[in-house]
Amino acid sequence: MTTSPVGFVGAGFHAQTNLLPAAALADLDIVGLASRSDERSRTALARFGFTGLGYGSLDALLTNITEVDRVIVCAQPEDQPHLVRQLLESGKHVLAEKPLGLSAREAHELAALANAKGLVLRAAFMKRHAPAVVEAKRLLGSAEHGEVLSFSVEFAADASGFAPTPEQFLRLAAIHHLDLVRHLFGEPGRVTADMHRSSDAYSIIVTLRMRSGAVGTLRLTNSPTCTSEVDRVRVMTSAGGVDIDDTRVITVRRGSREADWRRPGEVISRFEPSLSTMSGGGQDLVLRGFVGQLASFAAETLAGGDASAESNVRTTSLVDAVVAALADRSGTSPAPLTFGAPGEARDAINAAILTGRKTSSSNLRLAYDARHERVPHAGEQRLLLDSEDQPIARIRFRRTSERLLLDVDAELAALEGVPLDEWMSSHRGFWASLEHEICEFLGADQWEPADTDVVVTTEFSVELLETSERASERQDHTT
């Protein structure tokens, strides 16, 4: 198979555990790789036998791969949108790890940009390329299996290390199975969800009625005890059924109206890959779809009009619907968020947020600890309140980072819409107002910020509330 040369962005755990070895198995020609360290980039390429060059930034990669028309992105979820935008603006087709956008709105913006540029943008839902899923989709689409009546999907894993909250679990892990439902059974009509939670584990039940009329459930569990993943699909059709276990084994059931209990009549067939010393360590990457996904992206003639970006919007919309259904079921609204005291100070900060001039906030780790406040996590939502303590916008935290106070620079200050000297002045003034609380927490007589204090920065996006949403959130906020 002839493949086009590709660029690659990312050299983290997932890239080096799954994507780069899968790319080697697919015989991809990676001519350049960018990460935050050119040395790390070179090491990752050499580890998997690639002869391309390593770079310390996306800018450097783009400068040196002008002849390459496609790039694979495997970065942190909160980093991917701006990396993808930069690649699309540079005229590159993009295959990006999921989630490609932390909301349907963000996914739609990226899809619209790709469409305007005449470029292909794909989210890396590798299950679509798993041999067992490809065959199951063929079987379910054949006349001999009849109509899909119902389905159940079960996924259980320990994702607590990177997706501890239900929303993170849905957006970062279970999104594969929500996309798989769309891939196999079409678009959903009605979505409901419920959840049961213990101290460190939870199960989410999603119930779907598809536009085709089929009904189905997803049982999604995040628990430290799920050290081995559970991955099952059960489909009932008017002619029998199809099961997929661990994205490896297909079981096909065909009944017969003439069969009865007096003689054998039902046919059950089981299809699974062979296991031998010749299968090698790459078999798992093939069976889970990584190799097929990358080979397809590198081999195809890519052109605008590809429906993948819009499909990602629909999958992200389904995730949004499940998150919303869980919120409706729990009857909870995002926690309130305020910046500054009511009045002129808060109004000025809110105005900067609503106009996009301020997209981050910073505080000392010590201040969080002294006030017994939790640092927001990526994906968490809050309601921004005005000077009358009424909700005006929804804030979604995208990224959290830490640095020493002495390392705060003009780039960080610009995220808050101010020059560095103004940032320092306003923040030191705010921290001075917390001296009593911090002294009490430390058991000290006096305190002032030190250059070695840790500054926590939270970057966020903002979504204005519609009039109806404001009324609803106002009612929830005041009850």
CSV table of N, CA and C in Angstrom, one decimal, residues 125-130 133-134 179-180 182-183 288-289 311 315:
chain,number,residue,atom,x,y,z
A,125,PHE,N,-11.4,7.9,16.2
A,125,PHE,CA,-12.3,6.9,16.8
A,125,PHE,C,-11.8,5.5,16.2
A,126,MET,N,-10.8,5.0,16.8
A,126,MET,CA,-10.1,3.8,16.1
A,126,MET,C,-11.0,2.6,16.1
A,127,LYS,N,-12.0,2.5,17.0
A,127,LYS,CA,-12.9,1.3,17.0
A,127,LYS,C,-13.6,1.1,15.6
A,128,ARG,N,-13.8,2.2,14.9
A,128,ARG,CA,-14.5,2.1,13.6
A,128,ARG,C,-13.6,1.3,12.6
A,129,HIS,N,-12.3,1.2,12.9
A,129,HIS,CA,-11.4,0.5,12.0
A,129,HIS,C,-11.0,-0.9,12.6
A,130,ALA,N,-11.5,-1.2,13.7
A,130,ALA,CA,-11.2,-2.6,14.3
A,130,ALA,C,-11.8,-3.6,13.4
A,133,VAL,N,-15.2,-4.9,14.4
A,133,VAL,CA,-16.3,-3.9,14.2
A,133,VAL,C,-16.6,-3.7,12.7
A,134,VAL,N,-15.6,-3.7,11.9
A,134,VAL,CA,-15.8,-3.6,10.4
A,134,VAL,C,-16.7,-4.8,10.0
A,179,ASP,N,-19.6,6.9,20.3
A,179,ASP,CA,-19.4,7.0,18.8
A,179,ASP,C,-19.7,5.6,18.1
A,180,LEU,N,-19.3,4.5,18.8
A,180,LEU,CA,-19.6,3.2,18.2
A,180,LEU,C,-21.1,3.0,18.0
A,182,ARG,N,-23.3,5.2,17.4
A,182,ARG,CA,-23.7,6.0,16.2
A,182,ARG,C,-23.2,5.2,14.9
A,183,HIS,N,-22.0,4.7,15.0
A,183,HIS,CA,-21.4,4.1,13.8
A,183,HIS,C,-22.2,2.8,13.4
A,288,ARG,N,-7.5,-3.6,17.8
A,288,ARG,CA,-8.2,-2.4,18.3
A,288,ARG,C,-8.5,-1.3,17.3
A,289,GLY,N,-7.9,-1.4,16.2
A,289,GLY,CA,-8.2,-0.5,15.1
A,289,GLY,C,-7.1,0.6,14.9
A,311,SER,N,-19.3,14.2,11.5
A,311,SER,CA,-19.6,13.0,12.4
A,311,SER,C,-19.1,13.2,13.8
A,315,THR,N,-21.1,13.0,17.3
A,315,THR,CA,-20.7,12.2,18.5
A,315,THR,C,-20.6,13.1,19.7
